Short mmCIF file of C-alpha atoms in Angstrom, two decimals:
data_model
loop_
_atom_site.label_atom_id
_atom_site.label_comp_id
_atom_site.label_asym_id
_atom_site.label_seq_id
_atom_site.Cartn_x
_atom_site.Cartn_y
_atom_site.Cartn_z
CA MET W 1 20.36 -24.94 42.28
CA ALA W 2 17.00 -24.43 39.78
CA PRO W 3 14.74 -21.66 41.15
CA GLN W 4 11.30 -22.11 42.76
CA THR W 5 8.32 -21.02 40.34
CA VAL W 6 5.51 -19.52 42.01
CA LEU W 7 2.52 -19.55 39.69
CA CYS W 8 0.33 -16.78 41.27
CA ILE W 9 -3.63 -16.52 40.54
CA GLY W 10 -3.32 -12.79 41.40
CA MET W 11 -1.06 -10.14 43.61
CA ALA W 12 1.61 -10.81 41.67
CA GLY W 13 2.79 -6.85 41.26
CA LYS W 14 3.32 -6.48 45.28
CA LEU W 15 5.16 -9.72 45.45
CA ASN W 16 7.62 -8.60 42.85
CA SER W 17 8.21 -4.95 44.39
CA HIS W 18 8.64 -6.81 48.13
CA LEU W 19 11.28 -9.18 46.93
CA TYR W 20 13.02 -6.09 44.86
CA SER W 21 13.05 -4.48 48.45
CA LYS W 22 14.71 -7.56 49.80
CA GLU W 23 17.15 -7.27 46.96
CA THR W 24 16.42 -10.17 45.70
CA PRO W 25 14.72 -9.64 42.13
CA PRO W 26 12.60 -12.07 40.86
CA TYR W 27 12.38 -13.45 36.92
CA VAL W 28 8.73 -11.99 35.98
CA ILE W 29 6.64 -13.84 33.23
CA ASN W 30 3.36 -12.01 32.62
CA LEU W 31 0.56 -14.56 31.13
CA ASP W 32 -2.28 -12.04 31.02
CA PRO W 33 -2.69 -11.25 27.31
CA ALA W 34 -5.66 -8.91 28.20
CA VAL W 35 -4.18 -6.47 31.07
CA LEU W 36 -3.62 -2.79 30.27
CA LYS W 37 -1.24 -2.04 32.15
CA VAL W 38 1.23 -4.49 34.19
CA PRO W 39 2.32 -2.57 37.40
CA PHE W 40 6.17 -4.56 37.39
CA GLY W 41 8.74 -4.96 35.13
CA ALA W 42 8.33 -8.05 33.31
CA ASN W 43 11.26 -10.37 31.82
CA ILE W 44 8.76 -11.97 29.50
CA ASP W 45 5.08 -10.59 28.77
CA ILE W 46 3.08 -12.82 26.09
CA ARG W 47 1.66 -9.23 25.13
CA ASP W 48 4.81 -8.90 23.24
CA SER W 49 3.96 -12.09 21.01
CA VAL W 50 0.23 -12.33 20.86
CA LYS W 51 -1.98 -9.13 20.33
CA TYR W 52 -5.26 -9.60 22.51
CA LYS W 53 -7.35 -7.50 20.51
CA LYS W 54 -6.27 -8.84 17.03
CA VAL W 55 -6.99 -12.34 18.39
CA MET W 56 -10.65 -11.16 19.25
CA GLU W 57 -11.25 -9.55 15.87
CA ASN W 58 -9.45 -12.27 13.62
CA TYR W 59 -11.19 -15.26 15.47
CA ASN W 60 -14.49 -13.40 16.20
CA LEU W 61 -14.12 -14.42 20.12
CA GLY W 62 -15.58 -12.74 23.27
CA PRO W 63 -13.28 -11.70 26.00
CA ASN W 64 -12.83 -15.39 27.59
CA GLY W 65 -12.05 -17.37 24.47
CA ALA W 66 -9.31 -14.46 23.30
CA ILE W 67 -7.76 -14.87 26.49
CA VAL W 68 -7.83 -18.64 25.77
CA THR W 69 -6.83 -18.60 22.30
CA SER W 70 -3.87 -16.24 23.05
CA LEU W 71 -2.47 -18.70 26.09
CA ASN W 72 -2.90 -21.39 23.20
CA LEU W 73 -0.72 -19.53 20.94
CA PHE W 74 1.90 -18.39 23.46
CA SER W 75 2.20 -22.26 25.18
CA THR W 76 3.53 -23.29 21.28
CA LYS W 77 6.70 -21.48 22.04
CA ILE W 78 6.77 -22.57 25.92
CA ASP W 79 9.71 -24.64 25.19
CA GLN W 80 11.84 -21.79 23.96
CA VAL W 81 10.45 -20.00 27.74
CA ILE W 82 11.80 -22.48 29.80
CA SER W 83 15.04 -22.13 27.76
CA LEU W 84 15.15 -18.53 28.78
CA VAL W 85 14.85 -19.27 32.34
CA GLU W 86 17.07 -21.85 32.41
CA LYS W 87 19.85 -19.50 30.72
CA LYS W 88 19.39 -17.12 33.84
CA SER W 89 18.95 -19.30 36.38
CA ASP W 90 21.93 -18.75 38.18
CA LYS W 91 20.95 -14.99 38.80
CA PHE W 92 17.77 -15.39 40.61
CA LYS W 93 15.81 -17.44 43.20
CA ASN W 94 12.35 -16.90 42.55
CA VAL W 95 10.56 -17.21 39.29
CA ILE W 96 7.02 -15.59 39.10
CA VAL W 97 4.32 -16.40 37.00
CA ASP W 98 1.34 -14.14 36.94
CA THR W 99 -1.74 -15.78 35.32
CA PRO W 100 -5.02 -14.38 33.85
CA GLY W 101 -7.48 -12.90 36.27
CA GLN W 102 -10.52 -15.05 34.81
CA ILE W 103 -8.66 -18.55 36.57
CA GLU W 104 -10.70 -20.74 34.49
CA CYS W 105 -9.31 -19.34 31.54
CA PHE W 106 -6.02 -20.87 32.81
CA ILE W 107 -6.28 -24.05 35.14
CA TRP W 108 -9.03 -25.47 32.97
CA SER W 109 -7.50 -24.44 29.53
CA ALA W 110 -5.26 -27.34 27.53
CA SER W 111 -2.59 -24.53 27.52
CA GLY W 112 -3.04 -23.54 31.18
CA ALA W 113 -2.12 -27.29 31.79
CA ILE W 114 0.92 -27.28 28.92
CA ILE W 115 2.48 -24.22 30.67
CA THR W 116 2.17 -25.35 34.25
CA GLU W 117 3.29 -28.95 33.70
CA ALA W 118 6.54 -27.61 31.68
CA PHE W 119 7.35 -25.64 34.45
CA ALA W 120 6.70 -28.25 37.06
CA SER W 121 8.84 -30.57 35.23
CA THR W 122 11.74 -28.46 34.98
CA PHE W 123 11.77 -26.33 38.20
CA PRO W 124 10.42 -26.86 42.02
CA THR W 125 6.82 -25.22 41.42
CA VAL W 126 4.34 -24.11 43.89
CA ILE W 127 0.96 -22.60 43.37
CA ALA W 128 -0.33 -19.64 45.44
CA TYR W 129 -4.22 -19.14 45.04
CA ILE W 130 -5.32 -15.85 46.44
CA VAL W 131 -8.36 -15.41 47.96
CA ASP W 132 -10.04 -11.63 48.65
CA THR W 133 -10.38 -11.51 52.39
CA PRO W 134 -13.54 -9.29 52.81
CA ARG W 135 -15.27 -10.58 50.44
CA ASN W 136 -14.99 -14.13 51.83
CA SER W 137 -16.39 -13.41 55.37
CA SER W 138 -19.79 -15.40 54.70
CA PRO W 139 -19.13 -19.28 55.18
CA THR W 140 -20.84 -19.76 52.19
CA THR W 141 -18.56 -17.65 50.06
CA PHE W 142 -15.65 -18.91 52.04
CA ILE W 143 -16.40 -22.67 51.13
CA SER W 144 -16.85 -21.75 47.40
CA ASN W 145 -14.03 -20.59 47.06
CA MET W 146 -11.90 -23.54 49.30
CA LEU W 147 -13.96 -25.89 46.86
CA TYR W 148 -12.33 -23.68 43.89
CA ALA W 149 -8.92 -24.34 45.80
CA CYS W 150 -9.13 -28.07 46.26
CA SER W 151 -9.76 -28.48 42.54
CA ILE W 152 -6.93 -26.08 41.88
CA LEU W 153 -4.93 -28.57 43.97
CA TYR W 154 -6.29 -31.97 42.26
CA LYS W 155 -5.88 -30.33 38.60
CA THR W 156 -2.55 -29.20 39.10
CA LYS W 157 -1.04 -31.71 41.22
CA LEU W 158 1.44 -28.95 42.85
CA PRO W 159 1.79 -27.87 46.22
CA MET W 160 -0.50 -25.17 47.47
CA ILE W 161 -0.39 -22.07 49.67
CA ILE W 162 -3.84 -20.33 50.24
CA VAL W 163 -2.88 -16.70 50.55
CA PHE W 164 -5.63 -14.72 52.19
CA ASN W 165 -4.96 -10.79 50.50
CA LYS W 166 -6.19 -7.31 51.84
CA THR W 167 -5.65 -8.15 55.00
CA ASP W 168 -5.14 -4.47 55.88
CA VAL W 169 -8.94 -4.20 55.29
CA LYS W 170 -9.98 -7.70 57.32
CA LYS W 171 -7.49 -9.76 59.26
CA ALA W 172 -7.93 -13.41 58.24
CA ASP W 173 -7.83 -14.87 61.86
CA PHE W 174 -11.68 -16.04 61.28
CA ALA W 175 -10.61 -18.03 58.09
CA LYS W 176 -7.58 -19.28 59.75
CA GLU W 177 -9.80 -20.82 62.60
CA TRP W 178 -12.59 -21.61 60.21
CA MET W 179 -10.01 -24.06 58.52
CA LYS W 180 -8.75 -25.42 61.67
CA ASP W 181 -11.50 -25.91 64.05
CA PHE W 182 -14.99 -27.22 62.41
CA GLU W 183 -17.10 -26.26 65.22
CA THR W 184 -16.01 -22.83 65.09
CA PHE W 185 -17.28 -22.93 61.27
CA GLN W 186 -20.52 -24.69 62.33
CA GLU W 187 -21.23 -21.58 64.41
CA ALA W 188 -20.75 -19.23 62.16
CA LEU W 189 -22.64 -21.19 59.92
CA ARG W 190 -25.83 -20.97 62.36
CA ALA W 191 -25.61 -17.38 63.15
CA ASP W 192 -25.37 -16.87 59.05
CA GLU W 193 -28.59 -18.68 58.73
CA GLU W 194 -29.97 -16.91 61.64
CA LEU W 195 -29.63 -13.57 60.04
CA ASN W 196 -30.92 -15.01 56.66
CA ASN W 197 -33.84 -15.93 58.17
CA GLU W 198 -34.62 -12.50 59.80
CA ASN W 199 -33.74 -11.06 56.37
CA GLY W 200 -36.14 -13.67 54.28
CA SER W 201 -33.15 -15.33 52.20
CA SER W 202 -32.82 -18.51 54.12
CA SER W 203 -31.95 -21.68 52.25
CA GLY W 204 -32.35 -24.87 54.50
CA TYR W 205 -30.82 -26.56 51.50
CA MET W 206 -27.63 -24.56 50.74
CA ASN W 207 -27.18 -24.79 54.98
CA SER W 208 -26.81 -28.32 54.75
CA LEU W 209 -24.78 -28.67 51.57
CA VAL W 210 -21.96 -26.21 52.93
CA ASN W 211 -22.01 -28.09 56.45
CA SER W 212 -21.39 -31.24 54.41
CA MET W 213 -18.42 -29.55 52.16
CA SER W 214 -16.92 -28.22 55.25
CA LEU W 215 -16.84 -32.00 57.12
CA MET W 216 -15.37 -32.84 53.54
CA LEU W 217 -12.57 -30.20 53.33
CA GLU W 218 -10.72 -31.27 56.59
CA GLU W 219 -8.37 -33.46 54.93
CA PHE W 220 -7.80 -31.05 52.58
CA TYR W 221 -6.78 -28.07 55.00
CA SER W 222 -4.60 -30.54 56.24
CA GLN W 223 -2.24 -30.49 53.30
CA LEU W 224 -2.23 -26.38 52.73
CA ASP W 225 -0.04 -23.64 54.41
CA VAL W 226 -2.30 -20.45 54.91
CA VAL W 227 -0.61 -16.74 54.97
CA GLY W 228 -2.53 -13.48 55.17
CA VAL W 229 -1.22 -10.92 53.41
CA SER W 230 -1.68 -7.18 52.07
CA SER W 231 -0.57 -6.15 48.80
CA TYR W 232 -1.38 -2.74 49.71
CA THR W 233 1.05 -2.61 52.84
CA GLY W 234 3.06 -5.39 52.20
CA GLU W 235 2.06 -6.93 55.56
CA GLY W 236 2.51 -11.01 55.76
CA PHE W 237 5.17 -11.59 52.61
CA ASP W 238 8.00 -12.76 54.64
CA GLU W 239 5.43 -15.50 55.75
CA PHE W 240 4.55 -16.04 52.58
CA LEU W 241 8.00 -16.63 51.25
CA ASP W 242 8.55 -18.57 53.83
CA ALA W 243 5.60 -20.79 53.05
CA VAL W 244 6.64 -20.93 49.32
CA ASP W 245 10.62 -22.48 50.96
CA ASN W 246 8.87 -24.83 53.13
CA LYS W 247 6.59 -25.96 49.82
CA VAL W 248 9.59 -26.42 47.66
CA ASP W 249 10.70 -28.68 50.11
CA GLU W 250 7.63 -30.47 49.85
CA TYR W 251 8.04 -30.51 46.07
CA ASN W 252 11.45 -31.90 46.08
CA LYS W 253 10.73 -34.72 48.72
CA TYR W 254 6.92 -35.79 47.63
CA TYR W 255 5.81 -34.40 44.24
CA LYS W 256 8.90 -34.70 42.72
CA ALA W 257 9.36 -38.22 42.82
CA GLU W 258 5.79 -39.05 42.01
CA ARG W 259 5.78 -36.83 38.71
CA GLU W 260 8.97 -38.61 37.54
CA GLN W 261 7.01 -41.91 38.37
CA ILE W 262 3.99 -40.46 36.45
CA LEU W 263 6.11 -39.44 33.24
CA LYS W 264 7.84 -43.03 33.51
CA GLU W 265 4.84 -44.41 33.33
CA LYS W 266 3.50 -42.13 30.22
CA ASP W 267 6.53 -43.06 28.61
CA GLU W 268 6.15 -46.82 28.83
CA LYS W 269 2.77 -46.52 27.88
CA GLU W 270 3.54 -44.17 25.04
CA LYS W 271 6.11 -46.60 23.96
CA LYS W 272 3.72 -49.66 24.10
CA GLN W 273 1.38 -47.55 21.62
CA LYS W 274 3.92 -46.79 19.35
CA GLU W 275 4.84 -50.85 18.83
CA LYS W 276 0.96 -51.60 18.91
CA SER W 277 0.73 -49.05 16.26
CA LEU W 278 3.74 -50.18 14.42
CA SER W 279 2.56 -54.04 14.49
CA HIS W 280 -0.71 -52.84 12.94
CA LEU W 281 0.95 -50.87 10.72
CA MET W 282 3.07 -53.79 9.41
CA LYS W 283 0.22 -55.76 9.03
CA ASP W 284 -1.91 -53.91 6.74
CA LEU W 285 1.52 -53.46 4.28
CA GLY W 286 1.34 -57.38 4.53
CA ILE W 287 4.93 -57.72 6.22
CA ASP W 288 3.75 -60.03 8.65
CA GLU W 289 2.50 -61.99 6.12
CA GLN W 290 5.61 -62.21 4.29
CA ASN W 291 7.55 -63.07 7.47
CA LYS W 292 5.27 -66.28 8.03
CA ARG W 293 5.77 -67.16 4.43
CA LYS W 294 9.48 -66.93 4.97
CA LYS W 295 9.43 -68.96 8.40
CA ALA W 296 7.39 -71.39 7.10
CA ALA W 297 9.93 -71.50 3.43
CA LYS W 298 12.94 -71.87 5.99
CA LYS W 299 10.76 -74.69 8.39
CA ASP W 300 10.52 -76.71 5.13
CA GLU W 301 13.85 -76.62 4.04
CA ILE W 302 14.95 -78.08 6.80
CA ASN W 303 13.72 -80.87 6.26
CA VAL W 304 16.14 -81.30 2.58
CA LEU W 305 18.56 -84.08 2.39
CA SER W 306 21.18 -81.51 1.94
CA ASP W 307 20.39 -79.36 4.74
CA THR W 308 20.60 -82.20 7.00
CA GLU W 309 23.94 -83.70 6.44
CA SER W 310 26.63 -83.03 8.57
CA PHE W 311 29.46 -81.00 6.74
CA GLU W 312 32.69 -78.85 7.55
CA GLU W 313 32.06 -75.34 7.27
CA GLY W 314 31.92 -74.14 3.81
CA GLU W 315 32.57 -77.60 2.30
CA HIS W 316 30.08 -77.87 -0.87
CA ASP W 317 27.95 -75.28 1.15
CA GLY W 318 25.20 -77.83 1.79
CA ILE W 319 24.37 -79.10 -1.80
CA VAL W 320 24.84 -83.18 -1.65
CA LEU W 321 27.10 -83.88 -5.44
CA PRO W 322 27.14 -87.07 -7.17
CA ASP W 323 29.56 -89.72 -5.95
CA GLU W 324 32.09 -89.73 -8.37
CA GLU W 325 34.87 -91.80 -7.04
CA GLU W 326 37.10 -93.60 -9.43
CA GLY W 327 35.74 -97.38 -9.82
CA VAL W 328 31.87 -96.88 -8.61
CA GLU W 329 29.81 -97.96 -11.01
CA ARG W 330 26.29 -96.74 -10.38
CA GLU W 331 23.57 -99.15 -10.49
CA TYR W 332 19.73 -98.93 -11.43
CA THR W 333 16.98 -100.71 -10.24
CA PHE W 334 14.47 -101.71 -12.59
CA PRO W 335 11.18 -104.15 -12.63
CA GLU W 336 11.59 -107.97 -12.35
CA ASP W 337 10.73 -108.51 -15.78
CA ARG W 338 13.56 -106.41 -17.07
CA THR W 339 16.10 -108.48 -18.98
CA GLY W 340 18.90 -106.64 -17.56
CA GLU W 341 19.81 -104.96 -21.00
CA ILE W 342 20.03 -101.19 -21.42
CA ASN W 343 17.84 -100.19 -24.45
CA ASP W 344 17.67 -96.75 -26.21
CA GLU W 345 14.18 -96.29 -24.22
CA GLU W 346 15.95 -96.37 -20.95
CA GLU W 347 19.15 -94.82 -21.88
CA GLU W 348 16.81 -91.84 -22.61
CA ILE W 349 14.97 -92.35 -18.92
CA GLN W 350 18.63 -92.65 -17.50
CA ALA W 351 19.74 -89.11 -19.21
CA ARG W 352 16.23 -87.37 -18.21
CA TYR W 353 16.89 -88.76 -13.97
CA GLN W 354 21.00 -87.40 -14.36
CA GLU W 355 19.63 -84.20 -16.09
CA ALA W 356 16.91 -83.74 -13.03
CA TYR W 357 19.65 -84.67 -10.32
CA GLU W 358 22.04 -81.85 -11.69
CA GLN W 359 19.38 -79.43 -11.81
CA VAL W 360 18.42 -80.52 -8.20
CA ALA W 361 22.04 -79.86 -7.34
CA LYS W 362 22.60 -76.42 -9.16
CA GLU W 363 19.46 -74.89 -7.09
CA ALA W 364 21.30 -76.09 -3.57
CA GLY W 365 18.88 -78.63 -2.45
CA SER W 366 16.08 -76.18 -2.77
CA LYS W 367 13.75 -78.92 -3.62
CA THR W 368 12.81 -82.03 -1.72
CA ALA W 369 13.02 -85.87 -2.98
CA GLU W 370 9.59 -85.35 -3.94
CA ASN W 371 10.12 -82.76 -6.00
CA ILE W 372 12.68 -84.65 -8.19
CA ALA W 373 10.31 -87.58 -8.53
CA LYS W 374 7.81 -85.43 -9.58
CA TYR W 375 10.13 -83.76 -12.12
CA ILE W 376 11.18 -87.23 -13.77
CA ARG W 377 7.45 -87.96 -14.10
CA GLN W 378 7.20 -84.73 -16.34
#
């Protein structure tokens, strides 16, 4: 059975230790090239392949640019990574992929899409989007995070779990309630607006926008599994793993079939594009023109007498031979003013005719009767 892959945006370290405590150690992949210390044992670490500081120096890049470039370099070997995971797939149930803390460097980069696609096309894959619960107590900040989560869902087209972290500091019940009950969120938004009015930082436009966004996100919420966890105490991780199992079932039932259909359409599109490119190439090389000339020549050959005669297969090879039956005399038609006598000039004409006829026979009927007459008139 293929292992289930969790693309984590945050909190991978605690999840790793939790799985070890359950005696089901995962296969761990670290994709953050800039991290100084990884608080968990990684089976594959991008830092072993790409030196982040060297990338910054060699390409004159800033922190984010160097992360993207490091991921680009690593993604060229993603087939080897997938191969390694497949070889060990019988020894573990979960694959944890820890992505860079700068979410946009992974989600919105070409290399991030390549890596995500590689895992999702090989193993059941789930996105775990981690939200800092204490920092999302404001309705405005909460909506911003939900919009980000929505964009990630539609970018990856994979099952998603919203994970509210740090529940040991602030419980995630308020956030879950906001996602279930629109009116509760409206009350919180009005309370926040009144507080901002008192502080002189109210924005009517912002509140109106947040209100509209919350209405739009109702459908989005219905497609999610939401859990609260604490990476400090380990609370909620069993619930999180149950949510992963639930999303893997969803992946196998819906996403897998959809992805296979997308890949099939992509292959067909590429096949048509290749055929179109080959056609253009043949045209550029003049091959089409040659084929047209060959077809035209073949069409002309059909009108030749030798090709339209009915012969047994192999008889004369389609060549009409002179009638050499014994006792048959050839007759020649001459103008009426002729006396019927054959003089030297007429003998020469007959010889030229005979020569032309034999030449035509040798060329296997490649010239028509009109060509023969033209040859004689020369």
